[in-house]
JSON list of C-alpha atoms in Angstrom, two decimals:
[
{"chain": "A", "resi": 1472, "resn": "MET", "atom": "CA", "xyz": [154.86, 10.80, 94.53]},
{"chain": "A", "resi": 1473, "resn": "TYR", "atom": "CA", "xyz": [157.45, 11.94, 92.08]},
{"chain": "A", "resi": 1474, "resn": "TYR", "atom": "CA", "xyz": [159.53, 14.96, 92.88]},
{"chain": "A", "resi": 1475, "resn": "VAL", "atom": "CA", "xyz": [160.69, 17.37, 90.23]},
{"chain": "A", "resi": 1476, "resn": "ASN", "atom": "CA", "xyz": [164.06, 19.11, 90.44]},
{"chain": "A", "resi": 1477, "resn": "TYR", "atom": "CA", "xyz": [162.45, 22.31, 91.70]},
{"chain": "A", "resi": 1478, "resn": "PRO", "atom": "CA", "xyz": [162.06, 22.53, 95.45]},
{"chain": "A", "resi": 1479, "resn": "GLY", "atom": "CA", "xyz": [158.47, 22.88, 96.58]},
{"chain": "A", "resi": 1480, "resn": "TYR", "atom": "CA", "xyz": [156.99, 21.38, 93.41]},
{"chain": "A", "resi": 1481, "resn": "TYR", "atom": "CA", "xyz": [155.88, 17.81, 93.10]},
{"chain": "A", "resi": 1482, "resn": "TYR", "atom": "CA", "xyz": [153.90, 15.73, 90.67]},
{"chain": "A", "resi": 1483, "resn": "VAL", "atom": "CA", "xyz": [150.98, 13.63, 91.82]},
{"chain": "A", "resi": 1484, "resn": "PRO", "atom": "CA", "xyz": [149.93, 11.09, 89.23]},
{"chain": "A", "resi": 1485, "resn": "TYR", "atom": "CA", "xyz": [146.28, 11.18, 88.22]},
{"chain": "A", "resi": 1486, "resn": "TYR", "atom": "CA", "xyz": [144.42, 7.91, 87.81]},
{"chain": "A", "resi": 1487, "resn": "PRO", "atom": "CA", "xyz": [140.91, 8.60, 86.51]},
{"chain": "A", "resi": 1488, "resn": "ASN", "atom": "CA", "xyz": [139.49, 5.18, 87.41]},
{"chain": "A", "resi": 1489, "resn": "ALA", "atom": "CA", "xyz": [140.97, 5.05, 90.90]},
{"chain": "A", "resi": 1490, "resn": "THR", "atom": "CA", "xyz": [138.45, 4.78, 93.72]},
{"chain": "A", "resi": 1491, "resn": "TYR", "atom": "CA", "xyz": [140.78, 5.57, 96.59]},
{"chain": "A", "resi": 1492, "resn": "TRP", "atom": "CA", "xyz": [140.72, 9.36, 96.22]},
{"chain": "A", "resi": 1493, "resn": "PRO", "atom": "CA", "xyz": [138.39, 10.74, 98.90]},
{"chain": "A", "resi": 1494, "resn": "ASP", "atom": "CA", "xyz": [135.78, 13.28, 97.96]},
{"chain": "A", "resi": 1495, "resn": "ARG", "atom": "CA", "xyz": [136.28, 16.76, 99.29]},
{"chain": "A", "resi": 1496, "resn": "GLN", "atom": "CA", "xyz": [134.18, 17.61, 102.33]},
{"chain": "A", "resi": 1497, "resn": "GLN", "atom": "CA", "xyz": [131.14, 19.68, 101.48]},
{"chain": "A", "resi": 1498, "resn": "TYR", "atom": "CA", "xyz": [130.25, 22.52, 103.85]},
{"chain": "A", "resi": 1499, "resn": "PRO", "atom": "CA", "xyz": [126.77, 23.95, 104.30]},
{"chain": "A", "resi": 1500, "resn": "PRO", "atom": "CA", "xyz": [126.08, 27.41, 102.91]},
{"chain": "A", "resi": 1501, "resn": "VAL", "atom": "CA", "xyz": [127.23, 30.25, 105.12]},
{"chain": "A", "resi": 1502, "resn": "ASP", "atom": "CA", "xyz": [124.60, 32.21, 107.07]},
{"chain": "A", "resi": 1503, "resn": "ALA", "atom": "CA", "xyz": [126.16, 35.24, 108.75]},
{"chain": "A", "resi": 1504, "resn": "ASN", "atom": "CA", "xyz": [122.87, 36.43, 110.27]},
{"chain": "A", "resi": 1505, "resn": "LEU", "atom": "CA", "xyz": [123.60, 35.31, 113.85]},
{"chain": "A", "resi": 1506, "resn": "LEU", "atom": "CA", "xyz": [127.15, 36.66, 113.71]},
{"chain": "A", "resi": 1507, "resn": "TYR", "atom": "CA", "xyz": [125.80, 40.02, 112.51]},
{"chain": "A", "resi": 1508, "resn": "LYS", "atom": "CA", "xyz": [123.27, 40.16, 115.34]},
{"chain": "A", "resi": 1509, "resn": "SER", "atom": "CA", "xyz": [125.87, 39.05, 117.91]},
{"chain": "A", "resi": 1510, "resn": "ALA", "atom": "CA", "xyz": [128.24, 41.78, 116.81]},
{"chain": "A", "resi": 1511, "resn": "ASN", "atom": "CA", "xyz": [125.53, 44.41, 117.19]},
{"chain": "A", "resi": 1512, "resn": "GLU", "atom": "CA", "xyz": [124.53, 43.10, 120.62]},
{"chain": "A", "resi": 1513, "resn": "THR", "atom": "CA", "xyz": [128.17, 43.12, 121.71]},
{"chain": "A", "resi": 1514, "resn": "LYS", "atom": "CA", "xyz": [128.44, 46.77, 120.68]},
{"chain": "A", "resi": 1515, "resn": "LYS", "atom": "CA", "xyz": [125.57, 47.50, 123.09]},
{"chain": "A", "resi": 1516, "resn": "LEU", "atom": "CA", "xyz": [127.37, 45.57, 125.83]},
{"chain": "A", "resi": 1517, "resn": "MET", "atom": "CA", "xyz": [130.52, 47.59, 125.16]},
{"chain": "A", "resi": 1518, "resn": "ASP", "atom": "CA", "xyz": [128.54, 50.81, 125.45]},
{"chain": "A", "resi": 1519, "resn": "ASP", "atom": "CA", "xyz": [127.21, 49.74, 128.86]},
{"chain": "A", "resi": 1520, "resn": "ALA", "atom": "CA", "xyz": [130.67, 48.64, 129.96]},
{"chain": "A", "resi": 1521, "resn": "SER", "atom": "CA", "xyz": [131.99, 52.02, 128.90]},
{"chain": "A", "resi": 1522, "resn": "ILE", "atom": "CA", "xyz": [129.35, 53.75, 131.05]},
{"chain": "A", "resi": 1523, "resn": "VAL", "atom": "CA", "xyz": [130.43, 51.79, 134.13]},
{"chain": "A", "resi": 1524, "resn": "LEU", "atom": "CA", "xyz": [134.13, 52.31, 133.46]},
{"chain": "A", "resi": 1525, "resn": "ASN", "atom": "CA", "xyz": [133.63, 56.04, 132.94]},
{"chain": "A", "resi": 1526, "resn": "LYS", "atom": "CA", "xyz": [131.81, 56.28, 136.28]},
{"chain": "A", "resi": 1527, "resn": "LEU", "atom": "CA", "xyz": [134.57, 54.34, 138.03]},
{"chain": "A", "resi": 1528, "resn": "ALA", "atom": "CA", "xyz": [137.24, 56.51, 136.40]},
{"chain": "A", "resi": 1529, "resn": "GLU", "atom": "CA", "xyz": [135.49, 59.81, 137.21]},
{"chain": "A", "resi": 1530, "resn": "SER", "atom": "CA", "xyz": [134.44, 59.44, 140.84]},
{"chain": "A", "resi": 1531, "resn": "GLN", "atom": "CA", "xyz": [136.62, 58.22, 143.66]},
{"chain": "A", "resi": 1532, "resn": "GLU", "atom": "CA", "xyz": [133.64, 58.77, 145.98]},
{"chain": "A", "resi": 1533, "resn": "PHE", "atom": "CA", "xyz": [131.62, 56.25, 143.94]},
{"chain": "A", "resi": 1534, "resn": "ASP", "atom": "CA", "xyz": [134.59, 53.86, 144.00]},
{"chain": "A", "resi": 1535, "resn": "ALA", "atom": "CA", "xyz": [134.85, 54.12, 147.79]},
{"chain": "A", "resi": 1536, "resn": "LYS", "atom": "CA", "xyz": [131.12, 53.39, 148.21]},
{"chain": "A", "resi": 1537, "resn": "LEU", "atom": "CA", "xyz": [131.42, 50.37, 145.92]},
{"chain": "A", "resi": 1538, "resn": "MET", "atom": "CA", "xyz": [134.48, 49.01, 147.71]},
{"chain": "A", "resi": 1539, "resn": "ASN", "atom": "CA", "xyz": [132.91, 49.53, 151.16]},
{"chain": "A", "resi": 1540, "resn": "ALA", "atom": "CA", "xyz": [129.77, 47.68, 150.09]},
{"chain": "A", "resi": 1541, "resn": "ALA", "atom": "CA", "xyz": [131.84, 44.84, 148.67]},
{"chain": "A", "resi": 1542, "resn": "GLN", "atom": "CA", "xyz": [134.04, 44.68, 151.77]},
{"chain": "A", "resi": 1543, "resn": "THR", "atom": "CA", "xyz": [130.98, 44.27, 153.99]},
{"chain": "A", "resi": 1544, "resn": "SER", "atom": "CA", "xyz": [129.52, 41.67, 151.56]},
{"chain": "A", "resi": 1545, "resn": "ASN", "atom": "CA", "xyz": [126.52, 43.87, 150.84]},
{"chain": "A", "resi": 1546, "resn": "THR", "atom": "CA", "xyz": [125.74, 42.37, 147.44]},
{"chain": "A", "resi": 1547, "resn": "ALA", "atom": "CA", "xyz": [122.46, 44.27, 147.04]},
{"chain": "A", "resi": 1548, "resn": "LYS", "atom": "CA", "xyz": [124.26, 47.59, 147.52]},
{"chain": "A", "resi": 1549, "resn": "VAL", "atom": "CA", "xyz": [127.03, 46.63, 145.07]},
{"chain": "A", "resi": 1550, "resn": "GLU", "atom": "CA", "xyz": [124.42, 45.71, 142.44]},
{"chain": "A", "resi": 1551, "resn": "GLN", "atom": "CA", "xyz": [122.43, 48.87, 143.16]},
{"chain": "A", "resi": 1552, "resn": "LEU", "atom": "CA", "xyz": [125.55, 51.02, 142.70]},
{"chain": "A", "resi": 1553, "resn": "ILE", "atom": "CA", "xyz": [126.50, 49.35, 139.41]},
{"chain": "A", "resi": 1554, "resn": "HIS", "atom": "CA", "xyz": [122.95, 49.63, 138.05]},
{"chain": "A", "resi": 1555, "resn": "SER", "atom": "CA", "xyz": [122.73, 53.28, 139.20]},
{"chain": "A", "resi": 1556, "resn": "THR", "atom": "CA", "xyz": [125.20, 54.17, 136.45]},
{"chain": "A", "resi": 1557, "resn": "GLY", "atom": "CA", "xyz": [122.40, 53.79, 133.89]},
{"chain": "A", "resi": 1558, "resn": "ILE", "atom": "CA", "xyz": [123.26, 50.50, 132.21]},
{"chain": "A", "resi": 1559, "resn": "THR", "atom": "CA", "xyz": [120.51, 48.51, 130.52]},
{"chain": "A", "resi": 1560, "resn": "SER", "atom": "CA", "xyz": [122.26, 45.18, 129.91]},
{"chain": "A", "resi": 1561, "resn": "ASP", "atom": "CA", "xyz": [122.13, 42.14, 132.17]},
{"chain": "A", "resi": 1562, "resn": "VAL", "atom": "CA", "xyz": [125.29, 42.02, 134.24]},
{"chain": "A", "resi": 1563, "resn": "ASP", "atom": "CA", "xyz": [126.66, 39.40, 136.62]},
{"chain": "A", "resi": 1564, "resn": "ILE", "atom": "CA", "xyz": [128.68, 41.04, 139.37]},
{"chain": "A", "resi": 1565, "resn": "HIS", "atom": "CA", "xyz": [131.38, 39.14, 141.22]},
{"chain": "A", "resi": 1566, "resn": "TYR", "atom": "CA", "xyz": [133.79, 40.58, 143.73]},
{"chain": "A", "resi": 1567, "resn": "ASN", "atom": "CA", "xyz": [136.42, 39.39, 146.16]},
{"chain": "A", "resi": 1568, "resn": "PRO", "atom": "CA", "xyz": [139.00, 41.10, 148.37]},
{"chain": "A", "resi": 1569, "resn": "ASP", "atom": "CA", "xyz": [141.23, 41.72, 145.35]},
{"chain": "A", "resi": 1570, "resn": "GLY", "atom": "CA", "xyz": [138.82, 43.19, 142.84]},
{"chain": "A", "resi": 1571, "resn": "LEU", "atom": "CA", "xyz": [135.64, 43.32, 140.83]},
{"chain": "A", "resi": 1572, "resn": "ARG", "atom": "CA", "xyz": [134.52, 41.28, 137.83]},
{"chain": "A", "resi": 1573, "resn": "LEU", "atom": "CA", "xyz": [131.60, 42.35, 135.66]},
{"chain": "A", "resi": 1574, "resn": "GLU", "atom": "CA", "xyz": [130.14, 40.02, 133.04]},
{"chain": "A", "resi": 1575, "resn": "PHE", "atom": "CA", "xyz": [127.76, 41.68, 130.61]},
{"chain": "A", "resi": 1576, "resn": "ILE", "atom": "CA", "xyz": [125.45, 39.15, 128.93]},
{"chain": "A", "resi": 1577, "resn": "SER", "atom": "CA", "xyz": [123.08, 39.40, 125.98]},
{"chain": "A", "resi": 1578, "resn": "GLN", "atom": "CA", "xyz": [120.85, 37.09, 123.97]},
{"chain": "A", "resi": 1579, "resn": "VAL", "atom": "CA", "xyz": [119.66, 36.93, 120.39]},
{"chain": "A", "resi": 1580, "resn": "ALA", "atom": "CA", "xyz": [116.53, 34.91, 119.69]},
{"chain": "A", "resi": 1581, "resn": "ASP", "atom": "CA", "xyz": [116.70, 33.23, 123.13]},
{"chain": "A", "resi": 1582, "resn": "THR", "atom": "CA", "xyz": [120.27, 32.10, 122.47]},
{"chain": "A", "resi": 1583, "resn": "ASP", "atom": "CA", "xyz": [123.23, 33.23, 124.51]},
{"chain": "A", "resi": 1584, "resn": "CYS", "atom": "CA", "xyz": [125.20, 35.06, 121.87]},
{"chain": "A", "resi": 1585, "resn": "CYS", "atom": "CA", "xyz": [127.68, 37.25, 123.57]},
{"chain": "A", "resi": 1586, "resn": "LYS", "atom": "CA", "xyz": [129.44, 37.99, 126.82]},
{"chain": "A", "resi": 1587, "resn": "LEU", "atom": "CA", "xyz": [131.79, 40.76, 127.76]},
{"chain": "A", "resi": 1588, "resn": "ARG", "atom": "CA", "xyz": [133.93, 40.33, 130.87]},
{"chain": "A", "resi": 1589, "resn": "ILE", "atom": "CA", "xyz": [135.73, 43.12, 132.65]},
{"chain": "A", "resi": 1590, "resn": "ALA", "atom": "CA", "xyz": [138.06, 42.46, 135.57]},
{"chain": "A", "resi": 1591, "resn": "LEU", "atom": "CA", "xyz": [139.26, 45.32, 137.74]},
{"chain": "A", "resi": 1592, "resn": "ARG", "atom": "CA", "xyz": [141.68, 45.12, 140.66]},
{"chain": "A", "resi": 1593, "resn": "TRP", "atom": "CA", "xyz": [141.49, 47.27, 143.73]},
{"chain": "A", "resi": 1594, "resn": "ARG", "atom": "CA", "xyz": [144.16, 45.62, 145.80]}
]
């Protein structure tokens, strides 16, 4: 390489018959279809998450029922309470003595495309 007096500029000699220059990597054509569908599915997950969060933010009575069910390890009751909010998405519910974790899951064309996790603390 030959450097010119200007900083940041340099001259790379070109040898037309040289075989040591690697070809640039070719990428396949872009197909944004799955990304588009994933984004739309995630919007639905966010709507369901918003429903649950609104219920938790509005009703301390609901929160107390949920925490009591979790404290007694009544998983069926915890799931029933979360689903009673009116959500339609699949949700994995995990809880421990410190809080609640909800994982909303969706699929596009039998492919896991998107997950939305919410972690809430209660202690």
